[in-house]
PDB file of C-alpha atoms in Angstrom:
ATOM      1  CA  UNK Z   7      21.347 -26.449  10.475  1.00 65.00           C
ATOM      2  CA  UNK Z   8      18.935 -25.175   7.834  1.00 62.00           C
ATOM      3  CA  UNK Z   9      20.307 -22.863   5.227  1.00 90.00           C
ATOM      4  CA  UNK Z  10      20.203 -21.110   1.903  1.00 95.00           C
ATOM      5  CA  UNK Z  11      23.307 -21.681  -0.194  1.00 95.00           C
ATOM      6  CA  UNK Z  12      24.478 -19.423  -2.978  1.00 95.00           C
ATOM      7  CA  UNK Z  13      26.940 -21.150  -5.246  1.00 89.00           C
ATOM      8  CA  UNK Z  14      29.469 -18.311  -5.547  1.00 92.00           C
ATOM      9  CA  UNK Z  15      30.623 -15.734  -3.043  1.00 93.00           C
ATOM     10  CA  UNK Z  16      32.464 -13.660  -5.650  1.00 96.00           C
ATOM     11  CA  UNK Z  17      32.031 -13.661  -9.412  1.00 97.00           C
ATOM     12  CA  UNK Z  18      33.662 -11.649 -12.199  1.00 97.00           C
ATOM     13  CA  UNK Z  19      32.073 -11.689 -15.642  1.00 97.00           C
ATOM     14  CA  UNK Z  20      32.540  -9.827 -18.897  1.00 97.00           C
ATOM     15  CA  UNK Z  21      30.007  -7.502 -20.483  1.00 98.00           C
ATOM     16  CA  UNK Z  22      27.625  -9.416 -22.715  1.00 97.00           C
ATOM     17  CA  UNK Z  23      28.117 -12.787 -20.997  1.00 97.00           C
ATOM     18  CA  UNK Z  24      25.160 -14.861 -19.872  1.00 97.00           C
ATOM     19  CA  UNK Z  25      25.424 -15.252 -16.107  1.00 97.00           C
ATOM     20  CA  UNK Z  26      23.737 -17.766 -13.840  1.00 97.00           C
ATOM     21  CA  UNK Z  27      23.475 -17.211 -10.086  1.00 97.00           C
ATOM     22  CA  UNK Z  28      22.360 -20.326  -8.252  1.00 96.00           C
ATOM     23  CA  UNK Z  29      20.526 -20.600  -4.961  1.00 97.00           C
ATOM     24  CA  UNK Z  30      19.578 -23.771  -3.121  1.00 97.00           C
ATOM     25  CA  UNK Z  31      17.562 -24.143   0.082  1.00 96.00           C
ATOM     26  CA  UNK Z  32      17.135 -27.238   2.212  1.00 93.00           C
ATOM     27  CA  UNK Z  33      14.060 -26.187   4.178  1.00 89.00           C
ATOM     28  CA  UNK Z  34      11.302 -27.254   1.746  1.00 90.00           C
ATOM     29  CA  UNK Z  35      10.171 -23.605   1.514  1.00 90.00           C
ATOM     30  CA  UNK Z  36       7.590 -22.675  -1.108  1.00 90.00           C
ATOM     31  CA  UNK Z  37       8.734 -19.071  -1.530  1.00 91.00           C
ATOM     32  CA  UNK Z  38      12.092 -17.969  -2.865  1.00 94.00           C
ATOM     33  CA  UNK Z  39      13.416 -14.497  -3.678  1.00 95.00           C
ATOM     34  CA  UNK Z  40      16.242 -12.685  -5.395  1.00 97.00           C
ATOM     35  CA  UNK Z  41      17.262  -9.272  -4.077  1.00 97.00           C
ATOM     36  CA  UNK Z  42      19.879  -6.871  -5.295  1.00 97.00           C
ATOM     37  CA  UNK Z  43      21.803  -4.835  -2.709  1.00 97.00           C
ATOM     38  CA  UNK Z  44      23.545  -1.567  -3.576  1.00 95.00           C
ATOM     39  CA  UNK Z  45      25.073   1.035  -1.222  1.00 92.00           C
ATOM     40  CA  UNK Z  46      22.580   3.751  -0.438  1.00 90.00           C
ATOM     41  CA  UNK Z  47      19.735   1.855  -2.085  1.00 93.00           C
ATOM     42  CA  UNK Z  48      19.186  -1.010   0.338  1.00 93.00           C
ATOM     43  CA  UNK Z  49      17.754  -4.293  -0.927  1.00 95.00           C
ATOM     44  CA  UNK Z  50      15.478  -4.292  -3.929  1.00 95.00           C
ATOM     45  CA  UNK Z  51      13.380  -7.244  -5.053  1.00 95.00           C
ATOM     46  CA  UNK Z  52      14.206  -8.555  -8.524  1.00 97.00           C
ATOM     47  CA  UNK Z  53      12.007 -11.670  -8.802  1.00 96.00           C
ATOM     48  CA  UNK Z  54      10.235 -14.102  -6.537  1.00 94.00           C
ATOM     49  CA  UNK Z  55       8.707 -17.540  -6.870  1.00 94.00           C
ATOM     50  CA  UNK Z  56       5.927 -19.065  -4.771  1.00 90.00           C
ATOM     51  CA  UNK Z  57       5.975 -22.519  -6.361  1.00 89.00           C
ATOM     52  CA  UNK Z  58       7.871 -24.673  -8.818  1.00 92.00           C
ATOM     53  CA  UNK Z  59       7.808 -23.169 -12.329  1.00 88.00           C
ATOM     54  CA  UNK Z  60       5.999 -20.089 -10.979  1.00 90.00           C
ATOM     55  CA  UNK Z  61       7.680 -16.702 -11.017  1.00 93.00           C
ATOM     56  CA  UNK Z  62       6.665 -13.114 -10.470  1.00 93.00           C
ATOM     57  CA  UNK Z  63       8.434  -9.858 -11.200  1.00 94.00           C
ATOM     58  CA  UNK Z  64       9.579  -7.757  -8.324  1.00 92.00           C
ATOM     59  CA  UNK Z  65      10.478  -4.083  -8.354  1.00 92.00           C
ATOM     60  CA  UNK Z  66      13.491  -4.191 -10.711  1.00 96.00           C
ATOM     61  CA  UNK Z  67      13.171  -7.179 -13.095  1.00 96.00           C
ATOM     62  CA  UNK Z  68      14.618  -5.496 -16.190  1.00 96.00           C
ATOM     63  CA  UNK Z  69      17.669  -7.313 -17.524  1.00 96.00           C
ATOM     64  CA  UNK Z  70      17.029 -10.406 -15.410  1.00 98.00           C
ATOM     65  CA  UNK Z  71      15.122 -13.649 -15.659  1.00 97.00           C
ATOM     66  CA  UNK Z  72      14.691 -16.584 -13.275  1.00 97.00           C
ATOM     67  CA  UNK Z  73      14.178 -20.309 -13.343  1.00 97.00           C
ATOM     68  CA  UNK Z  74      12.646 -22.618 -10.768  1.00 96.00           C
ATOM     69  CA  UNK Z  75      12.514 -26.168 -12.067  1.00 95.00           C
ATOM     70  CA  UNK Z  76      12.786 -27.770  -8.621  1.00 95.00           C
ATOM     71  CA  UNK Z  77      11.420 -26.603  -5.313  1.00 95.00           C
ATOM     72  CA  UNK Z  78      14.821 -26.255  -3.683  1.00 96.00           C
ATOM     73  CA  UNK Z  79      16.592 -24.349  -6.469  1.00 97.00           C
ATOM     74  CA  UNK Z  80      16.000 -20.814  -7.723  1.00 97.00           C
ATOM     75  CA  UNK Z  81      18.317 -19.422 -10.379  1.00 97.00           C
ATOM     76  CA  UNK Z  82      18.818 -15.812 -11.392  1.00 98.00           C
ATOM     77  CA  UNK Z  83      19.879 -15.267 -14.993  1.00 98.00           C
ATOM     78  CA  UNK Z  84      21.505 -12.210 -16.495  1.00 97.00           C
ATOM     79  CA  UNK Z  85      20.866 -12.718 -20.200  1.00 94.00           C
ATOM     80  CA  UNK Z  86      23.569 -10.259 -21.285  1.00 97.00           C
ATOM     81  CA  UNK Z  87      25.515  -8.877 -18.365  1.00 97.00           C
ATOM     82  CA  UNK Z  88      26.136  -5.151 -18.239  1.00 97.00           C
ATOM     83  CA  UNK Z  89      28.335  -3.060 -15.977  1.00 97.00           C
ATOM     84  CA  UNK Z  90      25.293  -1.556 -14.230  1.00 97.00           C
ATOM     85  CA  UNK Z  91      24.480  -5.041 -12.960  1.00 98.00           C
ATOM     86  CA  UNK Z  92      27.622  -5.027 -10.829  1.00 98.00           C
ATOM     87  CA  UNK Z  93      26.147  -5.530  -7.384  1.00 98.00           C
ATOM     88  CA  UNK Z  94      25.578  -7.826  -4.423  1.00 97.00           C
ATOM     89  CA  UNK Z  95      22.867 -10.410  -5.018  1.00 98.00           C
ATOM     90  CA  UNK Z  96      21.057 -11.996  -2.095  1.00 97.00           C
ATOM     91  CA  UNK Z  97      18.822 -15.041  -2.287  1.00 97.00           C
ATOM     92  CA  UNK Z  98      16.231 -15.810   0.379  1.00 95.00           C
ATOM     93  CA  UNK Z  99      13.565 -18.374   1.060  1.00 93.00           C
ATOM     94  CA  UNK Z 100      10.440 -18.319   3.182  1.00 89.00           C
ATOM     95  CA  UNK Z 101       7.876 -20.776   4.449  1.00 82.00           C
ATOM     96  CA  UNK Z 102       5.267 -18.023   4.487  1.00 75.00           C
ATOM     97  CA  UNK Z 103       5.328 -18.100   8.253  1.00 69.00           C
ATOM     98  CA  UNK Z 104       6.495 -14.960   9.904  1.00 71.00           C
ATOM     99  CA  UNK Z 105       9.709 -16.405  11.301  1.00 69.00           C
ATOM    100  CA  UNK Z 106      10.563 -18.523   8.303  1.00 66.00           C
ATOM    101  CA  UNK Z 107      12.704 -16.106   6.299  1.00 85.00           C
ATOM    102  CA  UNK Z 108      16.287 -17.220   5.625  1.00 91.00           C
ATOM    103  CA  UNK Z 109      18.944 -15.457   3.564  1.00 94.00           C
ATOM    104  CA  UNK Z 110      21.962 -16.750   1.714  1.00 95.00           C
ATOM    105  CA  UNK Z 111      25.318 -15.091   2.284  1.00 93.00           C
ATOM    106  CA  UNK Z 112      25.272 -13.254  -1.030  1.00 95.00           C
ATOM    107  CA  UNK Z 113      27.132 -13.234  -4.334  1.00 96.00           C
ATOM    108  CA  UNK Z 114      29.177 -10.170  -5.149  1.00 97.00           C
ATOM    109  CA  UNK Z 115      29.083  -9.901  -8.939  1.00 98.00           C
ATOM    110  CA  UNK Z 116      31.431  -7.656 -10.874  1.00 98.00           C
ATOM    111  CA  UNK Z 117      30.810  -7.109 -14.576  1.00 98.00           C
ATOM    112  CA  UNK Z 118      33.830  -5.729 -16.446  1.00 97.00           C
TER     113      UNK Z 118
ATOM    114  CA  UNK T  11       3.238   0.310  -2.779  1.00 65.00           C
ATOM    115  CA  UNK T  12       4.887   0.506   0.589  1.00 74.00           C
ATOM    116  CA  UNK T  13       7.932   2.669   1.187  1.00 90.00           C
ATOM    117  CA  UNK T  14      10.352   2.316   4.062  1.00 96.00           C
ATOM    118  CA  UNK T  15      12.555   5.262   5.016  1.00 97.00           C
ATOM    119  CA  UNK T  16      15.676   5.161   7.130  1.00 97.00           C
ATOM    120  CA  UNK T  17      16.846   8.738   7.472  1.00 95.00           C
ATOM    121  CA  UNK T  18      20.222   8.025   9.099  1.00 96.00           C
ATOM    122  CA  UNK T  19      22.726   6.604   6.586  1.00 96.00           C
ATOM    123  CA  UNK T  20      25.459   6.341   9.240  1.00 97.00           C
ATOM    124  CA  UNK T  21      25.600   6.398  13.012  1.00 97.00           C
ATOM    125  CA  UNK T  22      28.256   5.933  15.631  1.00 97.00           C
ATOM    126  CA  UNK T  23      27.992   5.003  19.296  1.00 97.00           C
ATOM    127  CA  UNK T  24      30.448   4.214  22.047  1.00 98.00           C
ATOM    128  CA  UNK T  25      30.567   0.811  23.620  1.00 98.00           C
ATOM    129  CA  UNK T  26      28.071   0.367  26.481  1.00 97.00           C
ATOM    130  CA  UNK T  27      26.000   3.365  25.349  1.00 98.00           C
ATOM    131  CA  UNK T  28      22.484   3.335  23.930  1.00 98.00           C
ATOM    132  CA  UNK T  29      21.632   4.191  20.341  1.00 98.00           C
ATOM    133  CA  UNK T  30      18.343   4.537  18.466  1.00 98.00           C
ATOM    134  CA  UNK T  31      17.926   3.902  14.757  1.00 98.00           C
ATOM    135  CA  UNK T  32      14.900   5.444  13.092  1.00 98.00           C
ATOM    136  CA  UNK T  33      12.533   3.989  10.519  1.00 98.00           C
ATOM    137  CA  UNK T  34       9.317   5.309   9.074  1.00 97.00           C
ATOM    138  CA  UNK T  35       7.051   3.641   6.578  1.00 96.00           C
ATOM    139  CA  UNK T  36       4.160   4.527   4.368  1.00 94.00           C
ATOM    140  CA  UNK T  37       1.284   2.135   3.824  1.00 90.00           C
ATOM    141  CA  UNK T  38      -2.472   2.024   3.534  1.00 88.00           C
ATOM    142  CA  UNK T  39      -2.579  -1.535   4.853  1.00 86.00           C
ATOM    143  CA  UNK T  40      -3.899  -2.300   8.299  1.00 84.00           C
ATOM    144  CA  UNK T  41      -2.264  -5.680   8.787  1.00 87.00           C
ATOM    145  CA  UNK T  42       1.473  -6.040   8.397  1.00 90.00           C
ATOM    146  CA  UNK T  43       4.737  -6.971  10.052  1.00 92.00           C
ATOM    147  CA  UNK T  44       7.816  -4.858  10.627  1.00 94.00           C
ATOM    148  CA  UNK T  45      11.346  -6.142  11.016  1.00 95.00           C
ATOM    149  CA  UNK T  46      14.850  -5.046  11.818  1.00 96.00           C
ATOM    150  CA  UNK T  47      17.638  -7.015  10.155  1.00 96.00           C
ATOM    151  CA  UNK T  48      21.348  -6.816  10.887  1.00 97.00           C
ATOM    152  CA  UNK T  49      24.018  -7.396   8.243  1.00 96.00           C
ATOM    153  CA  UNK T  50      27.544  -7.643   9.680  1.00 94.00           C
ATOM    154  CA  UNK T  51      30.657  -7.641   7.466  1.00 89.00           C
ATOM    155  CA  UNK T  52      30.139 -11.372   6.936  1.00 87.00           C
ATOM    156  CA  UNK T  53      27.119 -10.326   4.797  1.00 89.00           C
ATOM    157  CA  UNK T  54      24.775 -12.784   6.483  1.00 90.00           C
ATOM    158  CA  UNK T  55      21.409 -11.153   7.129  1.00 93.00           C
ATOM    159  CA  UNK T  56      20.263 -11.782  10.676  1.00 93.00           C
ATOM    160  CA  UNK T  57      16.789 -11.099  12.042  1.00 92.00           C
ATOM    161  CA  UNK T  58      17.082  -8.812  15.061  1.00 95.00           C
ATOM    162  CA  UNK T  59      13.468  -8.228  16.010  1.00 94.00           C
ATOM    163  CA  UNK T  60       9.965  -8.205  14.551  1.00 93.00           C
ATOM    164  CA  UNK T  61       6.693  -6.515  15.394  1.00 93.00           C
ATOM    165  CA  UNK T  62       3.142  -7.433  14.453  1.00 91.00           C
ATOM    166  CA  UNK T  63       1.119  -4.341  13.576  1.00 90.00           C
ATOM    167  CA  UNK T  64      -1.916  -5.492  15.537  1.00 89.00           C
ATOM    168  CA  UNK T  65       0.069  -5.740  18.759  1.00 88.00           C
ATOM    169  CA  UNK T  66       0.221  -2.647  20.931  1.00 85.00           C
ATOM    170  CA  UNK T  67       3.122  -3.892  23.011  1.00 92.00           C
ATOM    171  CA  UNK T  68       6.587  -3.069  21.754  1.00 94.00           C
ATOM    172  CA  UNK T  69       8.754  -6.083  20.935  1.00 93.00           C
ATOM    173  CA  UNK T  70      11.917  -6.734  22.944  1.00 94.00           C
ATOM    174  CA  UNK T  71      14.802  -9.137  22.375  1.00 93.00           C
ATOM    175  CA  UNK T  72      17.485  -8.892  25.066  1.00 95.00           C
ATOM    176  CA  UNK T  73      19.341  -5.590  24.407  1.00 97.00           C
ATOM    177  CA  UNK T  74      17.191  -4.753  21.388  1.00 97.00           C
ATOM    178  CA  UNK T  75      13.790  -3.120  21.628  1.00 97.00           C
ATOM    179  CA  UNK T  76      11.504  -1.200  19.323  1.00 97.00           C
ATOM    180  CA  UNK T  77       9.307   1.849  19.679  1.00 97.00           C
ATOM    181  CA  UNK T  78       6.349   1.123  17.425  1.00 96.00           C
ATOM    182  CA  UNK T  79       4.051   4.085  16.811  1.00 95.00           C
ATOM    183  CA  UNK T  80       1.382   2.821  14.420  1.00 93.00           C
ATOM    184  CA  UNK T  81      -0.435   6.106  13.944  1.00 93.00           C
ATOM    185  CA  UNK T  82       2.820   7.891  13.174  1.00 95.00           C
ATOM    186  CA  UNK T  83       4.026   4.933  11.053  1.00 95.00           C
ATOM    187  CA  UNK T  84       7.270   4.884  12.956  1.00 96.00           C
ATOM    188  CA  UNK T  85       9.336   1.861  13.991  1.00 97.00           C
ATOM    189  CA  UNK T  86      12.615   2.753  15.690  1.00 98.00           C
ATOM    190  CA  UNK T  87      15.188   0.300  17.045  1.00 98.00           C
ATOM    191  CA  UNK T  88      16.924   0.898  20.366  1.00 98.00           C
ATOM    192  CA  UNK T  89      20.146  -0.915  21.129  1.00 98.00           C
ATOM    193  CA  UNK T  90      21.130  -0.803  24.787  1.00 98.00           C
ATOM    194  CA  UNK T  91      24.594  -1.495  26.180  1.00 98.00           C
ATOM    195  CA  UNK T  92      26.100  -1.402  22.679  1.00 98.00           C
ATOM    196  CA  UNK T  93      28.791  -3.959  21.946  1.00 97.00           C
ATOM    197  CA  UNK T  94      31.540  -4.018  19.332  1.00 97.00           C
ATOM    198  CA  UNK T  95      29.747  -6.940  17.667  1.00 96.00           C
ATOM    199  CA  UNK T  96      26.763  -4.708  16.997  1.00 97.00           C
ATOM    200  CA  UNK T  97      28.757  -2.954  14.277  1.00 97.00           C
ATOM    201  CA  UNK T  98      26.778  -3.697  11.102  1.00 97.00           C
ATOM    202  CA  UNK T  99      24.316  -2.408   8.542  1.00 97.00           C
ATOM    203  CA  UNK T 100      20.802  -2.346   9.940  1.00 98.00           C
ATOM    204  CA  UNK T 101      17.789  -2.604   7.668  1.00 97.00           C
ATOM    205  CA  UNK T 102      14.197  -1.873   8.503  1.00 97.00           C
ATOM    206  CA  UNK T 103      11.718  -3.983   6.515  1.00 95.00           C
ATOM    207  CA  UNK T 104       7.965  -4.210   5.942  1.00 92.00           C
ATOM    208  CA  UNK T 105       5.804  -7.185   5.040  1.00 90.00           C
ATOM    209  CA  UNK T 106       2.168  -6.769   4.003  1.00 84.00           C
ATOM    210  CA  UNK T 107      -0.392  -9.343   5.101  1.00 78.00           C
ATOM    211  CA  UNK T 108      -1.948 -11.104   3.378  1.00 71.00           C
ATOM    212  CA  UNK T 109       0.788 -11.078   0.814  1.00 70.00           C
ATOM    213  CA  UNK T 110       0.419 -11.247  -2.963  1.00 69.00           C
ATOM    214  CA  UNK T 111       4.191 -11.296  -3.322  1.00 67.00           C
ATOM    215  CA  UNK T 112       5.053 -14.566  -1.645  1.00 69.00           C
ATOM    216  CA  UNK T 113       5.736 -12.726   1.612  1.00 79.00           C
ATOM    217  CA  UNK T 114       8.457 -10.567   0.096  1.00 85.00           C
ATOM    218  CA  UNK T 115      10.099  -7.996   2.334  1.00 91.00           C
ATOM    219  CA  UNK T 116      10.229  -4.316   1.415  1.00 92.00           C
ATOM    220  CA  UNK T 117      13.482  -2.825   2.763  1.00 95.00           C
ATOM    221  CA  UNK T 118      14.729   0.598   3.703  1.00 96.00           C
ATOM    222  CA  UNK T 119      18.100   1.837   2.478  1.00 96.00           C
ATOM    223  CA  UNK T 120      19.891   0.888   5.656  1.00 96.00           C
ATOM    224  CA  UNK T 121      21.804   2.523   8.498  1.00 97.00           C
ATOM    225  CA  UNK T 122      25.477   1.771   8.983  1.00 97.00           C
ATOM    226  CA  UNK T 123      26.189   1.548  12.705  1.00 98.00           C
ATOM    227  CA  UNK T 124      29.712   1.736  14.077  1.00 97.00           C
ATOM    228  CA  UNK T 125      30.342   0.867  17.703  1.00 97.00           C
ATOM    229  CA  UNK T 126      33.607   2.319  18.973  1.00 97.00           C
ATOM    230  CA  UNK T 127      35.634   1.290  22.039  1.00 96.00           C
TER     231      UNK T 127
END
């Protein structure tokens, strides 16, 4: 069964910490995405990557960076976590084909 | 940029009844896809149905169907014979083709659907 795996389901971090959210896919997909989900705001695109070592900013990249050293792994980095980054983070991957979009089950991050 | 609007933050329907969730979008593109995703309490996003903009015929998947009005830029989801397991957040999403964003999806804010016994 193909899937996208996010390393943590729940995470609590302190303000100012550097936070890594990991995402791994086993489908050999070229495209990977990080979305942030907040009540009343839906899902918003933070960053995406269409190839190894390639990254592009999405709609809300401020305060975040990403790393894609291997095709299967796409990491989201909060350089200095702040309370307004408390949210649900969803990773997804896509083959570029219309039915090839797969989501992870999300990481609920709380910054205190 | 494309915007996707879901005007109903919350809806409720009784089991076995029919409910329609609305979605409108704004784009200048002529070629695109539209999607409805379901997110139950488990948080796993599940594709419900998709529609290619160039197709006139409305997509149907079992109890789920869409009413796609391209000129009006409207894409509503109809759920027939609602079941308790349909309780979830429903997101409408847009994908431009060809894509310069790795085929990223542009989502609406979601509609929370509650199916009651």
